Short mmCIF file of C-alpha atoms and ligand atoms in Angstrom, two decimals:
data_model
loop_
_atom_site.label_atom_id
_atom_site.label_comp_id
_atom_site.label_asym_id
_atom_site.label_seq_id
_atom_site.Cartn_x
_atom_site.Cartn_y
_atom_site.Cartn_z
CA MET A 1 -1.70 7.63 -23.98
CA THR A 2 -1.64 5.40 -20.83
CA ARG A 3 -4.81 5.10 -19.00
CA LYS A 4 -4.17 4.73 -15.24
CA SER A 5 -6.50 5.01 -12.21
CA THR A 6 -6.33 4.03 -8.39
CA ALA A 7 -9.32 3.20 -6.36
CA ILE A 8 -10.03 2.04 -2.56
CA SER A 9 -12.68 -0.24 -1.54
CA ALA A 10 -13.64 -1.69 1.72
CA PRO A 11 -14.83 -5.14 2.56
CA ASN A 12 -18.46 -5.66 3.37
CA ILE A 13 -19.98 -7.99 5.97
CA ALA A 14 -23.19 -10.03 4.63
CA LEU A 15 -25.91 -10.13 7.28
CA LEU A 16 -27.90 -12.32 4.86
CA LYS A 17 -25.33 -14.61 3.42
CA TYR A 18 -24.79 -15.88 -0.19
CA TRP A 19 -23.35 -19.29 -0.33
CA GLY A 20 -23.78 -21.07 -3.74
CA LYS A 21 -24.08 -20.22 -7.36
CA LYS A 22 -26.30 -20.69 -10.29
CA ASP A 23 -23.15 -20.09 -12.50
CA ASP A 24 -19.77 -20.75 -11.07
CA LEU A 25 -17.92 -18.89 -13.94
CA LEU A 26 -20.18 -15.67 -13.98
CA LYS A 27 -20.82 -15.76 -10.40
CA ILE A 28 -24.52 -15.54 -10.41
CA ALA A 29 -25.77 -16.28 -6.95
CA LEU A 30 -28.57 -18.74 -5.95
CA ASN A 31 -30.16 -16.21 -3.55
CA ASP A 32 -30.16 -12.29 -2.63
CA SER A 33 -27.86 -11.11 0.14
CA ILE A 34 -27.73 -8.31 2.27
CA SER A 35 -24.70 -6.67 3.58
CA ILE A 36 -23.05 -3.43 5.41
CA THR A 37 -20.15 -2.11 3.76
CA LEU A 38 -17.46 -1.38 6.47
CA ASP A 39 -15.44 1.74 6.90
CA GLU A 40 -12.83 2.30 4.14
CA ASN A 41 -10.75 4.53 6.73
CA VAL A 42 -10.22 1.11 8.94
CA LEU A 43 -10.21 -1.78 6.49
CA ARG A 44 -9.25 -1.02 2.64
CA SER A 45 -7.83 -2.43 -0.54
CA LYS A 46 -6.18 0.20 -2.73
CA THR A 47 -5.59 -0.89 -6.33
CA THR A 48 -4.04 0.85 -9.21
CA ILE A 49 -4.79 -0.47 -12.71
CA GLU A 50 -2.88 0.68 -15.84
CA ILE A 51 -3.91 0.16 -19.43
CA LEU A 52 -0.53 0.37 -21.38
CA ASP A 53 0.00 1.32 -25.00
CA SER A 54 1.87 -1.77 -25.70
CA PHE A 55 0.73 -5.42 -25.94
CA GLY A 56 1.94 -8.32 -23.92
CA ALA A 57 1.16 -10.45 -20.88
CA ASP A 58 -0.60 -8.79 -18.07
CA GLU A 59 1.39 -8.11 -14.84
CA ILE A 60 -0.20 -8.39 -11.38
CA GLY A 61 1.43 -7.13 -8.02
CA LEU A 62 -0.25 -8.18 -4.79
CA ASN A 63 1.07 -6.46 -1.58
CA GLY A 64 4.29 -5.44 -3.32
CA LYS A 65 4.94 -9.11 -4.82
CA LYS A 66 4.72 -10.01 -8.55
CA VAL A 67 1.96 -12.99 -8.77
CA ASN A 68 0.36 -15.27 -10.98
CA ASP A 69 -3.10 -14.98 -9.49
CA GLU A 70 -5.75 -17.23 -11.05
CA LYS A 71 -8.67 -15.27 -9.68
CA ILE A 72 -7.30 -12.18 -11.27
CA ASN A 73 -6.50 -13.76 -14.55
CA GLU A 74 -9.92 -15.20 -14.78
CA TRP A 75 -11.56 -11.84 -13.90
CA LEU A 76 -9.48 -10.08 -16.63
CA MET A 77 -10.52 -12.63 -19.30
CA LEU A 78 -14.10 -12.20 -18.18
CA VAL A 79 -13.97 -8.62 -18.42
CA ARG A 80 -12.31 -8.50 -21.77
CA LYS A 81 -15.02 -10.89 -22.96
CA ARG A 82 -17.52 -8.38 -21.82
CA LEU A 83 -16.03 -4.97 -22.55
CA LEU A 84 -13.58 -5.62 -25.33
CA LYS A 85 -16.00 -4.83 -28.20
CA LYS A 86 -16.93 -1.41 -26.62
CA TYR A 87 -13.46 -0.64 -25.40
CA PRO A 88 -10.83 -2.12 -27.75
CA VAL A 89 -8.13 -0.58 -25.69
CA LEU A 90 -8.60 -3.81 -23.54
CA LYS A 91 -6.55 -5.88 -25.76
CA ASN A 92 -3.52 -4.01 -24.47
CA LYS A 93 -1.31 -5.17 -21.59
CA ILE A 94 -2.82 -4.47 -18.39
CA LYS A 95 -0.92 -3.72 -15.09
CA ILE A 96 -2.46 -4.09 -11.65
CA GLU A 97 -1.08 -3.36 -8.49
CA SER A 98 -3.14 -4.05 -5.31
CA GLU A 99 -2.50 -4.00 -1.45
CA ASN A 100 -4.72 -4.57 1.57
CA ASN A 101 -4.21 -3.05 4.89
CA PHE A 102 -5.41 -6.28 6.56
CA PRO A 103 -4.63 -10.07 6.11
CA THR A 104 -5.66 -11.64 2.78
CA SER A 105 -7.89 -14.66 2.39
CA THR A 106 -8.82 -15.20 6.14
CA GLY A 107 -12.47 -14.71 5.95
CA ILE A 108 -12.18 -10.63 6.49
CA ALA A 109 -13.47 -10.50 2.77
CA SER A 110 -10.15 -9.64 1.04
CA SER A 111 -11.60 -10.67 -2.39
CA ALA A 112 -14.49 -8.45 -1.87
CA SER A 113 -12.57 -5.17 -1.29
CA GLY A 114 -9.94 -6.27 -3.64
CA PHE A 115 -12.27 -6.97 -6.61
CA CYS A 116 -14.26 -3.87 -5.75
CA ALA A 117 -11.39 -1.82 -5.82
CA LEU A 118 -10.27 -3.26 -9.23
CA ALA A 119 -13.63 -2.75 -10.73
CA THR A 120 -13.92 0.78 -9.64
CA ALA A 121 -10.20 1.52 -10.94
CA LEU A 122 -11.08 -0.23 -14.33
CA CYS A 123 -14.57 1.82 -14.58
CA ALA A 124 -12.46 5.00 -14.12
CA CYS A 125 -10.03 4.15 -16.69
CA LEU A 126 -12.78 3.40 -19.32
CA GLY A 127 -15.19 6.18 -18.26
CA ILE A 128 -17.81 3.77 -16.91
CA GLU A 129 -19.68 5.82 -14.43
CA LYS A 130 -22.95 3.66 -13.51
CA ARG A 131 -22.64 1.89 -10.23
CA GLU A 132 -24.61 -0.72 -11.60
CA GLU A 133 -22.29 -1.70 -14.29
CA MET A 134 -19.34 -1.32 -11.57
CA SER A 135 -21.06 -3.70 -9.40
CA ARG A 136 -21.56 -6.38 -12.43
CA ILE A 137 -17.80 -6.07 -13.13
CA ALA A 138 -16.82 -6.47 -9.63
CA ARG A 139 -19.00 -9.54 -9.20
CA LEU A 140 -17.14 -11.12 -11.97
CA GLY A 141 -14.21 -11.41 -9.71
CA SER A 142 -15.92 -12.38 -6.50
CA GLY A 143 -19.58 -12.47 -5.90
CA SER A 144 -19.37 -10.45 -2.42
CA ALA A 145 -17.38 -7.69 -4.30
CA SER A 146 -20.62 -6.43 -6.12
CA ARG A 147 -21.98 -5.14 -2.78
CA SER A 148 -18.80 -3.07 -1.79
CA VAL A 149 -19.42 -0.60 -4.59
CA TYR A 150 -22.06 1.27 -2.42
CA GLY A 151 -21.52 2.41 1.17
CA GLY A 152 -24.40 1.78 3.85
CA PHE A 153 -26.70 -0.98 3.69
CA VAL A 154 -26.64 -3.16 0.47
CA GLN A 155 -28.59 -5.93 -1.29
CA TRP A 156 -27.10 -8.09 -4.07
CA LYS A 157 -30.25 -9.02 -6.18
CA ALA A 158 -28.96 -12.58 -7.45
CA GLY A 159 -31.03 -12.29 -10.72
CA THR A 160 -30.66 -15.08 -13.32
CA ASN A 161 -28.04 -13.82 -15.77
CA THR A 162 -25.16 -11.57 -15.98
CA GLU A 163 -27.25 -8.58 -16.61
CA ASN A 164 -29.58 -8.68 -13.94
CA SER A 165 -27.33 -9.79 -11.23
CA PHE A 166 -25.82 -6.89 -9.64
CA ALA A 167 -26.25 -4.97 -6.10
CA VAL A 168 -28.36 -1.90 -5.11
CA GLN A 169 -28.08 0.37 -2.10
CA ILE A 170 -30.89 -0.32 0.39
CA LYS A 171 -30.02 2.74 2.67
CA PRO A 172 -27.11 5.13 2.94
CA LYS A 173 -24.73 5.06 5.88
CA GLU A 174 -26.57 8.13 7.19
CA HIS A 175 -29.57 6.09 7.61
CA TRP A 176 -28.28 4.04 10.74
CA ASP A 177 -24.61 5.02 11.31
CA ASP A 178 -24.29 3.93 14.91
CA ILE A 179 -23.93 0.34 13.93
CA TYR A 180 -20.52 -1.16 14.34
CA ASP A 181 -18.61 -4.40 13.45
CA VAL A 182 -16.31 -5.66 15.98
CA ILE A 183 -14.21 -8.31 14.15
CA ALA A 184 -12.73 -10.78 16.66
CA VAL A 185 -9.73 -12.10 15.07
CA VAL A 186 -9.13 -15.59 15.92
CA ASP A 187 -6.78 -16.93 13.26
CA GLU A 188 -4.99 -14.88 10.62
CA GLY A 189 -3.86 -17.83 8.54
CA ILE A 190 -5.03 -18.66 4.83
CA LYS A 191 -8.35 -20.56 5.07
CA LYS A 192 -8.23 -24.27 4.34
CA VAL A 193 -11.25 -24.48 1.96
CA SER A 194 -11.40 -21.37 -0.37
CA SER A 195 -15.21 -20.13 -0.48
CA LYS A 196 -15.32 -20.80 -4.36
CA ASP A 197 -14.63 -24.79 -3.47
CA GLY A 198 -16.64 -24.70 -0.38
CA MET A 199 -19.80 -23.16 -1.99
CA GLU A 200 -19.45 -25.66 -5.07
CA LYS A 201 -19.24 -28.45 -2.65
CA THR A 202 -22.40 -27.37 -0.57
CA VAL A 203 -24.34 -26.81 -3.46
CA ARG A 204 -23.53 -30.08 -4.91
CA SER A 205 -23.90 -32.31 -1.67
CA SER A 206 -26.07 -30.67 1.13
CA ARG A 207 -29.36 -31.97 1.50
CA LEU A 208 -30.34 -28.88 3.74
CA MET A 209 -29.59 -26.25 1.01
CA HIS A 210 -33.13 -26.21 -0.41
CA CYS A 211 -34.53 -25.40 3.28
CA ARG A 212 -32.19 -22.44 3.56
CA LEU A 213 -32.84 -21.25 0.30
CA ALA A 214 -36.63 -21.38 1.15
CA GLU A 215 -35.82 -19.58 4.58
CA ILE A 216 -33.78 -16.90 2.91
CA LYS A 217 -36.73 -15.55 0.86
CA LYS A 218 -38.80 -14.79 3.92
CA ARG A 219 -35.61 -13.74 6.00
CA ARG A 220 -34.76 -11.30 3.31
CA VAL A 221 -38.18 -9.42 3.67
CA ARG A 222 -37.87 -9.28 7.39
CA MET A 223 -34.36 -8.27 7.35
CA LEU A 224 -35.20 -5.28 4.97
CA ARG A 225 -38.10 -4.31 7.29
CA ALA A 226 -35.46 -4.30 10.50
CA ILE A 227 -33.09 -2.10 8.53
CA GLY A 228 -35.75 0.23 7.36
CA LYS A 229 -37.20 0.60 10.97
CA ARG A 230 -33.68 0.74 12.52
CA ASP A 231 -34.84 -2.34 14.45
CA PHE A 232 -31.75 -3.61 15.98
CA ASP A 233 -33.17 -6.60 17.82
CA SER A 234 -34.77 -8.20 14.91
CA LEU A 235 -31.86 -7.40 12.55
CA ALA A 236 -29.43 -9.20 15.10
CA ILE A 237 -31.58 -12.14 15.41
CA GLU A 238 -32.16 -12.70 11.80
CA MET A 239 -28.52 -11.92 11.25
CA MET A 240 -27.25 -14.70 13.90
CA ARG A 241 -29.81 -17.47 12.41
CA ASP A 242 -28.66 -16.81 8.93
CA SER A 243 -25.19 -17.25 9.77
CA ASN A 244 -25.87 -20.25 11.76
CA GLN A 245 -27.92 -21.76 9.10
CA MET A 246 -25.23 -21.21 6.38
CA HIS A 247 -22.61 -22.90 8.62
CA ALA A 248 -25.17 -25.84 8.97
CA THR A 249 -25.15 -26.32 5.06
CA MET A 250 -21.50 -26.44 5.29
CA LEU A 251 -21.46 -28.96 8.03
CA ASP A 252 -24.11 -31.07 6.01
CA SER A 253 -21.92 -30.93 2.91
CA TRP A 254 -20.24 -34.29 1.86
CA PRO A 255 -17.52 -34.78 3.43
CA PRO A 256 -18.32 -31.78 5.79
CA ILE A 257 -16.60 -28.45 5.74
CA PHE A 258 -15.81 -26.46 8.94
CA TYR A 259 -15.01 -22.88 9.03
CA MET A 260 -15.87 -22.07 12.57
CA ASN A 261 -13.47 -23.39 15.34
CA ASP A 262 -13.86 -23.84 19.22
CA VAL A 263 -13.02 -20.07 19.59
CA SER A 264 -15.72 -19.10 17.32
CA ARG A 265 -18.24 -21.31 18.99
CA GLU A 266 -17.16 -19.63 22.57
CA ILE A 267 -17.89 -16.32 20.95
CA VAL A 268 -21.35 -17.64 19.95
CA TYR A 269 -22.07 -18.76 23.54
CA SER A 270 -20.73 -15.44 25.04
CA VAL A 271 -22.86 -13.50 22.67
CA HIS A 272 -25.98 -15.24 23.71
CA GLU A 273 -25.08 -14.94 27.25
CA THR A 274 -24.52 -11.21 26.83
CA ASN A 275 -28.00 -11.10 25.30
CA LEU A 276 -29.81 -12.75 27.83
CA ASN A 277 -31.66 -9.65 29.41
CA GLY A 278 -32.02 -7.92 25.74
CA ILE A 279 -30.23 -7.96 22.61
CA VAL A 280 -26.83 -6.33 22.80
CA ALA A 281 -25.11 -7.78 19.74
CA GLY A 282 -25.37 -10.16 16.98
CA TYR A 283 -22.62 -12.44 15.48
CA THR A 284 -22.08 -13.50 11.91
CA PHE A 285 -19.35 -15.62 10.47
CA ASP A 286 -18.14 -15.78 6.84
CA ALA A 287 -15.92 -18.55 5.34
CA GLY A 288 -13.55 -18.47 8.30
CA PRO A 289 -13.29 -18.71 12.19
CA ASN A 290 -13.18 -14.93 12.74
CA ALA A 291 -16.47 -13.54 14.27
CA HIS A 292 -18.07 -10.35 13.40
CA VAL A 293 -20.07 -9.01 16.07
CA ILE A 294 -22.44 -6.25 15.19
CA CYS A 295 -23.48 -3.77 17.82
CA GLN A 296 -24.92 -0.26 18.45
CA LYS A 297 -22.42 2.44 19.35
CA LYS A 298 -23.99 2.53 22.97
CA ASN A 299 -22.90 -1.05 23.56
CA LEU A 300 -19.44 -1.00 21.72
CA GLU A 301 -17.36 -1.10 25.06
CA LYS A 302 -19.42 -3.82 26.51
CA VAL A 303 -19.01 -5.96 23.44
CA LYS A 304 -15.23 -5.34 23.19
CA GLY A 305 -14.73 -6.38 26.82
CA MET A 306 -16.73 -9.38 26.23
CA LEU A 307 -14.63 -10.55 23.34
CA LEU A 308 -11.42 -9.62 24.86
CA GLY A 309 -12.17 -11.80 27.51
CA ILE A 310 -12.34 -14.84 25.48
CA LYS A 311 -9.35 -16.95 25.22
CA GLY A 312 -8.13 -17.44 21.73
CA VAL A 313 -9.27 -14.10 20.54
CA SER A 314 -6.02 -12.42 19.55
CA ARG A 315 -6.97 -8.68 18.55
CA LEU A 316 -10.13 -6.67 17.62
CA ILE A 317 -10.78 -4.70 14.67
CA VAL A 318 -13.55 -2.10 14.96
CA SER A 319 -15.23 -0.60 11.93
CA GLY A 320 -18.26 1.56 11.45
CA VAL A 321 -20.31 1.62 8.30
CA GLY A 322 -18.53 3.11 4.95
CA ASN A 323 -19.27 4.96 1.96
CA GLY A 324 -18.45 2.45 -0.88
CA SER A 325 -15.74 2.32 -3.14
CA LYS A 326 -14.13 5.55 -4.76
CA VAL A 327 -11.42 6.71 -7.02
CA VAL A 328 -8.51 8.21 -5.53
CA LYS A 329 -6.27 9.18 -8.41
O1 PMV B 1 -17.67 -13.39 -2.85
P1 PMV B 1 -17.07 -14.99 -2.30
O2 PMV B 1 -16.81 -15.77 -3.48
O3 PMV B 1 -15.60 -14.56 -1.62
O4 PMV B 1 -17.94 -15.32 -1.27
C1 PMV B 1 -18.15 -14.84 0.13
C2 PMV B 1 -19.28 -15.71 0.86
C3 PMV B 1 -19.58 -15.23 2.18
O5 PMV B 1 -18.49 -14.28 2.63
C4 PMV B 1 -19.33 -16.63 3.16
C5 PMV B 1 -20.97 -14.82 2.26
C6 PMV B 1 -21.14 -13.43 1.67
O6 PMV B 1 -22.19 -13.04 1.13
O7 PMV B 1 -20.39 -12.55 1.74
#
């Protein structure tokens, strides 16, 4: 009997970022991170996984093309190592078909939604229902994927080993659902330095890294408080400062790494200008030049207008808060 499941997952945007691992293979982060899961109706990966009755080489299809994907091969190896004893069917051939409805590898977190959808579909095939375990399995593909299994506001507890490194939900979407992420697309090309290589380099060579790790411990507490109280001003300030600090450690790597470009910096200036008489929005940048500008619904049109007025912003993607990954078939 073939086991087959399809799942969808949205990316998430980290407000407190993870950049650096204690264990590169198992993806155990150096620090806790906090994110908002985006709306699966706007941005999503859809993945089907099939455990066949036969043996043989696994097959991977990405956006309709057959590929030999190093990251997915590594994930399959780690998943088998973790689960084979309990689920011997995993020694069979596995077929994966995954598609994104947005550009891949451009800093719009395709690996987060992709691996989360994969983990959710695999768990459905095996009958694993615990979200905690789904989060660990997603994490084995890409650290940030561990957070997309839940909707709303999420914290990935970095932990110290593969068992205690997983994400938990801080608050569901209903707690604060007038929050929007306006993604200003600046560049849709594949990023030059993968986040894996970038963070390894930063951990190895940045002398500012220890300052950031110390600051994150305090910032995490302030951010959780801001989310709990729905205090947008504090959340926006903490988020912008954390993004700036992460990009400062990238610049401090040797040789330096730049993900933000001139248009990204123009967006930073514009957000601060818009915020002069009170906080309207906060920005955050992942490993790419595209901006995530977070605001409340009442300021959505103002923020969209501001971003569309910046030369170099090619289009906007607007997403509310999402529900987390789910099985669709
Ligand atoms: O999960 P990865 O390995 O793709 O790394 C993601 C890193 C950032 O997006 C820059 C930050 C984060 O916490 O999502």
